[in-house]
Coordinates of C-alpha atoms in Angstrom, one line a residue:
X29 CA 53.1 -21.5 73.2
X30 CA 50.3 -19.7 74.7
X31 CA 49.4 -23.0 76.9
X32 CA 52.6 -23.3 77.9
X33 CA 53.3 -20.0 79.2
X34 CA 50.1 -19.8 81.1
X35 CA 50.9 -23.1 82.7
X36 CA 48.2 -25.0 81.1
X37 CA 48.0 -28.8 79.7
X38 CA 50.1 -28.6 76.4
X39 CA 49.2 -32.2 75.6
X40 CA 45.4 -31.4 75.8
X41 CA 46.0 -28.1 74.2
X42 CA 48.0 -29.6 71.2
X43 CA 45.0 -32.6 70.8
X44 CA 42.3 -29.8 70.5
X45 CA 44.3 -27.8 68.2
X46 CA 45.1 -31.0 65.9
X47 CA 41.5 -32.1 65.8
X48 CA 39.7 -28.8 65.6
X49 CA 39.1 -28.9 61.9
X50 CA 38.6 -32.3 61.1
X51 CA 35.3 -32.9 59.1
X52 CA 35.4 -29.2 57.9
X53 CA 34.1 -29.0 54.5
X54 CA 36.3 -28.2 51.1
X55 CA 36.6 -24.8 50.0
X56 CA 36.6 -23.4 53.5
X57 CA 33.5 -21.4 55.0
X58 CA 32.3 -21.3 51.3
X59 CA 32.1 -25.1 51.2
X60 CA 30.4 -25.2 54.5
X61 CA 27.7 -23.0 53.4
X62 CA 27.3 -25.0 50.3
X63 CA 27.0 -28.2 52.0
X64 CA 24.6 -26.5 54.7
X65 CA 22.4 -25.5 51.7
X66 CA 22.4 -29.4 50.5
X67 CA 21.4 -30.5 53.9
X68 CA 18.9 -28.0 55.0
X69 CA 16.1 -30.5 54.8
X70 CA 17.8 -33.4 56.4
X71 CA 16.8 -34.2 60.0
X72 CA 19.1 -34.7 62.9
X73 CA 20.7 -37.9 62.8
X74 CA 23.3 -37.7 65.5
X75 CA 24.5 -34.5 63.8
X76 CA 22.7 -31.2 63.4
X77 CA 20.2 -30.7 60.9
X78 CA 22.1 -27.5 59.6
X79 CA 25.9 -27.9 58.7
X80 CA 28.2 -26.4 60.8
X81 CA 31.8 -27.4 60.9
X82 CA 32.6 -27.3 64.6
X83 CA 29.7 -29.7 65.1
X84 CA 30.9 -31.9 62.4
X85 CA 34.4 -32.1 64.0
X86 CA 32.7 -33.4 67.0
X87 CA 31.0 -36.0 64.8
X88 CA 34.0 -36.9 63.0
X89 CA 35.8 -37.5 66.1
X90 CA 33.1 -39.5 67.7
X91 CA 31.8 -41.7 64.8
X92 CA 34.2 -41.3 61.9
X93 CA 37.9 -40.9 62.8
X94 CA 39.4 -44.1 63.7
X95 CA 42.7 -45.6 64.9
X96 CA 44.4 -49.0 64.7
X97 CA 44.3 -51.2 68.0
X98 CA 47.5 -53.6 68.5
X99 CA 45.5 -56.1 66.4
X100 CA 45.2 -53.8 63.4
X101 CA 41.4 -53.1 64.0
X102 CA 40.2 -49.9 63.1
X103 CA 38.5 -48.5 66.1
X104 CA 36.8 -44.9 67.4
X105 CA 39.0 -42.5 68.8
X106 CA 37.4 -42.5 72.3
X107 CA 38.7 -39.1 73.4
X108 CA 38.1 -37.5 76.4
X109 CA 35.2 -34.9 77.1
X110 CA 37.9 -31.9 77.5
X111 CA 39.0 -32.6 73.9
X112 CA 35.5 -33.3 72.7
X113 CA 34.4 -30.0 74.1
X114 CA 37.3 -28.0 72.5
X115 CA 36.5 -29.3 69.0
X116 CA 32.8 -28.3 69.0
X117 CA 33.4 -24.8 70.8
X118 CA 36.7 -23.7 69.1
X119 CA 35.2 -21.4 66.8
X120 CA 32.8 -18.2 67.6
X121 CA 33.5 -14.5 67.6
X122 CA 35.8 -13.3 70.2
X123 CA 34.3 -9.7 70.3
X124 CA 34.6 -9.4 74.1
X125 CA 37.5 -8.7 76.3
X126 CA 38.2 -11.7 78.5
X127 CA 37.4 -15.4 77.5
X128 CA 36.8 -17.7 80.4
X129 CA 35.8 -21.3 80.3
X130 CA 32.1 -22.0 81.0
X131 CA 31.2 -23.7 84.6
X132 CA 28.8 -26.3 83.5
X133 CA 29.2 -30.0 82.0
X134 CA 26.6 -30.4 79.2
X135 CA 25.6 -32.8 76.7
X136 CA 27.7 -31.5 73.6
X137 CA 25.4 -32.5 71.1
X138 CA 22.8 -30.2 73.0
X139 CA 24.8 -27.3 71.5
X140 CA 22.6 -26.2 68.6
X141 CA 24.3 -23.5 67.0
X142 CA 28.1 -22.3 66.4
X143 CA 29.5 -20.0 69.1
X144 CA 26.8 -20.8 71.5
X145 CA 28.9 -21.9 74.4
X146 CA 32.3 -21.0 75.5
X147 CA 35.0 -24.0 75.9
X148 CA 34.8 -26.0 79.2
X149 CA 38.4 -25.9 79.8
X150 CA 41.2 -22.9 79.5
X151 CA 42.8 -25.0 77.0
X152 CA 39.9 -25.0 74.9
X153 CA 39.6 -21.3 75.4
X154 CA 43.3 -20.9 74.4
X155 CA 42.7 -22.8 70.9
X156 CA 39.5 -20.9 70.1
X157 CA 41.2 -17.4 70.5
X158 CA 44.7 -18.6 68.8
X159 CA 42.5 -20.0 66.0
X160 CA 41.3 -16.3 65.4
X161 CA 44.7 -14.8 65.4
X162 CA 46.0 -17.6 63.3
X163 CA 43.4 -17.5 60.4
X164 CA 43.4 -13.6 60.0
X165 CA 47.0 -13.6 59.8
X166 CA 47.1 -16.5 57.2
X167 CA 44.2 -15.1 55.2
X168 CA 46.2 -12.0 54.7
X169 CA 49.4 -14.0 53.4
X170 CA 47.2 -15.9 51.1
X171 CA 45.5 -12.8 49.6
X172 CA 48.9 -11.4 48.9
X173 CA 49.9 -14.3 47.4
X174 CA 46.7 -14.7 45.1
X175 CA 46.8 -10.9 44.5
X176 CA 43.6 -10.2 45.9
X177 CA 44.7 -7.1 47.6
X178 CA 45.3 -4.1 45.8
X179 CA 47.0 -0.9 46.6
X180 CA 44.1 0.8 48.3
X181 CA 43.7 -2.7 50.4
X182 CA 47.3 -2.1 51.5
X183 CA 46.9 1.5 52.4
X184 CA 44.0 0.5 54.5
X185 CA 45.9 -2.3 56.3
X186 CA 48.7 0.1 57.1
X187 CA 46.3 2.6 58.4
X188 CA 44.7 0.1 60.5
X189 CA 47.9 -0.7 62.2
X190 CA 49.2 2.7 62.6
X191 CA 45.8 4.0 64.2
X192 CA 45.6 1.1 66.5
X193 CA 49.0 0.1 67.3
X194 CA 50.8 3.4 66.7
X195 CA 53.4 1.9 64.1
X196 CA 53.6 1.6 60.5
X197 CA 53.4 -1.5 58.1
X198 CA 55.2 -1.3 54.9
X199 CA 54.4 -4.0 52.2
X200 CA 57.6 -3.3 50.4
X201 CA 60.9 -5.3 50.8
X202 CA 62.5 -4.8 53.1
X203 CA 59.6 -4.1 55.0
X204 CA 59.3 -1.0 57.7
X205 CA 60.9 -1.7 61.0
X206 CA 60.0 -0.7 64.5
X207 CA 62.8 -0.5 66.9
X208 CA 64.9 -2.2 64.4
X209 CA 62.3 -5.1 63.6
X210 CA 60.9 -6.0 60.7
X211 CA 57.1 -5.4 60.9
X212 CA 54.9 -7.9 58.6
X213 CA 52.0 -10.2 59.6
X214 CA 54.5 -12.8 61.0
X215 CA 55.6 -10.4 63.6
X216 CA 51.9 -8.8 64.1
X217 CA 50.9 -12.5 65.2
X218 CA 53.9 -12.8 67.5
X219 CA 52.9 -9.5 68.9
X220 CA 49.6 -10.5 69.4
X221 CA 50.5 -13.7 71.0
X222 CA 52.8 -12.1 73.2
X223 CA 50.4 -9.3 74.2
X224 CA 47.7 -12.3 74.9
X225 CA 50.2 -14.1 77.3
X226 CA 51.4 -11.1 79.1
X227 CA 47.5 -9.7 79.6
X228 CA 45.5 -13.0 80.6
X229 CA 45.2 -14.5 84.1
X230 CA 42.8 -16.5 85.8
X231 CA 40.5 -13.5 87.1
X232 CA 40.3 -11.6 83.7
X233 CA 40.5 -14.6 81.5
X234 CA 42.2 -14.6 78.0
X235 CA 42.4 -11.0 77.0
X236 CA 44.4 -8.6 75.0
X237 CA 45.4 -5.0 75.7
X238 CA 43.1 -2.3 74.4
X239 CA 45.3 -1.5 71.5
X240 CA 45.6 -5.2 70.2
X241 CA 42.0 -6.0 71.0
X242 CA 41.2 -3.0 68.6
X243 CA 43.7 -4.0 66.2
X244 CA 42.3 -7.7 66.2
X245 CA 38.7 -6.3 65.5
X246 CA 39.6 -4.2 62.8
X247 CA 41.6 -6.6 60.9
X248 CA 38.7 -9.0 61.1
X249 CA 36.7 -6.2 59.3
X250 CA 39.3 -5.5 57.0
X251 CA 39.4 -9.3 56.0
X252 CA 35.6 -9.5 55.5
X253 CA 35.5 -6.4 53.4
X254 CA 38.8 -6.9 51.2
X255 CA 39.4 -10.4 51.2
X256 CA 36.0 -12.7 51.7
X257 CA 33.8 -10.6 49.8
X258 CA 36.3 -10.0 46.9
X259 CA 34.9 -10.6 43.3
X260 CA 37.5 -13.1 42.5
X261 CA 36.3 -15.4 45.5
X262 CA 32.7 -14.9 44.9
X263 CA 33.4 -16.3 41.5
X264 CA 35.4 -19.1 42.7
X265 CA 32.4 -19.9 45.0
X266 CA 30.2 -20.5 42.1
X267 CA 32.6 -22.9 40.9
X268 CA 32.7 -24.7 44.2
X269 CA 29.0 -24.7 44.4
X270 CA 29.0 -26.8 41.1
X271 CA 31.8 -29.2 42.4
X272 CA 30.2 -30.2 45.4
X273 CA 26.7 -30.2 44.1
X274 CA 27.9 -32.5 41.1
X275 CA 29.4 -35.1 43.5
X276 CA 26.5 -34.8 45.8
X277 CA 24.0 -35.4 43.0
X278 CA 25.9 -38.5 41.7
X279 CA 26.1 -39.8 45.3
X280 CA 22.4 -39.2 46.2
X281 CA 21.5 -41.5 43.2
X282 CA 23.6 -44.3 44.2
X283 CA 21.4 -45.1 47.3
X284 CA 19.6 -47.7 45.0
X285 CA 22.6 -49.5 44.0
X286 CA 23.7 -49.5 47.5
X287 CA 20.6 -51.1 48.4
X288 CA 21.0 -53.9 45.8
X289 CA 24.8 -54.1 46.7
X290 CA 25.8 -53.0 43.2
X291 CA 27.4 -49.8 44.3
X292 CA 30.8 -50.6 42.8
X293 CA 29.2 -51.3 39.4
X294 CA 27.3 -47.9 39.6
X295 CA 30.5 -45.9 39.9
X296 CA 32.7 -48.2 37.8
X297 CA 33.4 -44.9 35.5
X298 CA 34.6 -43.0 38.0
X299 CA 37.6 -45.0 39.8
X300 CA 38.9 -42.5 42.0
X301 CA 35.4 -41.9 43.6
X302 CA 34.4 -45.2 43.9
X303 CA 37.2 -46.4 45.8
X304 CA 36.9 -44.0 48.5
X305 CA 33.1 -44.0 48.7
X306 CA 32.7 -47.5 48.5
X307 CA 35.1 -48.0 51.2
X308 CA 33.2 -45.3 53.3
X309 CA 29.8 -47.1 52.8
X310 CA 31.7 -50.3 53.7
X311 CA 33.1 -48.7 57.0
X312 CA 30.0 -46.9 58.3
X313 CA 26.9 -48.9 57.1
X314 CA 25.8 -52.5 56.8
X315 CA 26.3 -52.4 53.0
X316 CA 28.6 -55.5 53.2
X317 CA 29.3 -56.9 56.7
X318 CA 31.5 -59.6 55.6
X319 CA 33.9 -56.8 54.0
X320 CA 33.7 -54.9 57.0
X321 CA 34.9 -57.5 59.1
X322 CA 37.7 -58.6 56.9
X323 CA 38.9 -55.2 56.7
X324 CA 38.7 -54.9 60.5
X325 CA 36.4 -51.9 60.7
X326 CA 35.3 -52.0 64.3
X327 CA 33.0 -48.9 63.8
X328 CA 29.3 -48.1 64.3
X329 CA 26.8 -48.5 61.5
X330 CA 26.5 -44.7 61.4
X331 CA 24.2 -44.3 58.3
X332 CA 21.1 -46.4 57.2
X333 CA 21.4 -47.3 53.6
X334 CA 17.7 -47.9 53.4
X335 CA 16.7 -44.7 54.7
X336 CA 16.7 -41.5 52.3
X337 CA 17.5 -39.0 54.8
X338 CA 20.3 -40.9 56.5
X339 CA 21.9 -41.7 53.0
X340 CA 21.8 -37.9 52.5
X341 CA 23.6 -37.6 55.6
X342 CA 26.0 -40.5 54.4
X343 CA 26.9 -38.4 51.4
X344 CA 27.3 -34.9 52.9
X345 CA 29.6 -36.4 55.5
X346 CA 31.7 -38.1 53.0
X347 CA 32.0 -35.0 51.0
X348 CA 32.9 -33.0 54.2
X349 CA 35.8 -35.1 54.8
X350 CA 37.4 -34.2 51.2
X351 CA 40.3 -31.9 50.6
X352 CA 39.9 -29.0 48.1
X353 CA 41.9 -30.8 45.5
X354 CA 40.3 -34.3 45.8
X355 CA 37.0 -32.5 45.4
X356 CA 38.2 -31.1 42.2
X357 CA 39.9 -34.3 41.0
X358 CA 36.7 -36.3 41.5
X359 CA 34.5 -33.3 40.0
X360 CA 36.9 -33.6 36.6
X361 CA 36.7 -37.5 36.7
X362 CA 32.8 -37.3 36.8
X363 CA 32.6 -34.8 34.0
X364 CA 35.6 -36.4 31.6
X365 CA 34.8 -38.6 28.8

């Protein structure tokens, strides 16, 4: 909607938005930190030494994700520079008024840390700022659903709305109204998008009015204090560490079996994990070239099964493509007897 209002390329914006979190670790940013700790000693193999999900999105887009051609062969996406740039530059803090595209083309793999570079296109900037609006609003809704927010948190949230935007936010049903409209997080997101559209221009960049910029900044602080550091989420992170660490340890030990082409035998007691990981190894290594050819996987040999560091990278990347639920299912499969 923002791209359309501003007269930008809607298809490009949508392509960046759809792909912006491919390769994101399970369990959100906690999973990202867990994988980062697991691979902190792995040298750069087409992807960074440290795991950060924007760089991993680019890596997945370039080397992992595939589409079928008319002959049913799986081939890389071969995305444009503009889309790939939007993927790696979609995150990062928005703490300054006016987000504008950078003016130089660079090797995207030379971007060494998250938030280091602004997107190269206006469409990339739209996705970056929209991502910030969307996840703050959604995280509050999720925190409500899972009873993370207590009465004190609700009071604090209402005070933030009142002090920055000048109207009240009531958690009760029906919610408080402003000019006859229900005021809830959905309405607040809509108001932020509307404010962004009305205030943005080519000279000043993508920007909010001062009240809504203050609100967005305060809302981010609220989420960190009341949601992301909540004791229940801290306890869940310990569980997530055990889940991902267990899968990592099992698959790291599989290297010798991959070298001997007995990977399926090693994983025979964990069929769910075996099916997906063996397929992954066939698709992105030289493990079984005949099988790879028969499955029409026209993909690079991204990982070297005979190199310890590359194998570790192979395992971490495989885990990073899991959903939360699948990671839990695989973990339970491993520890069940």
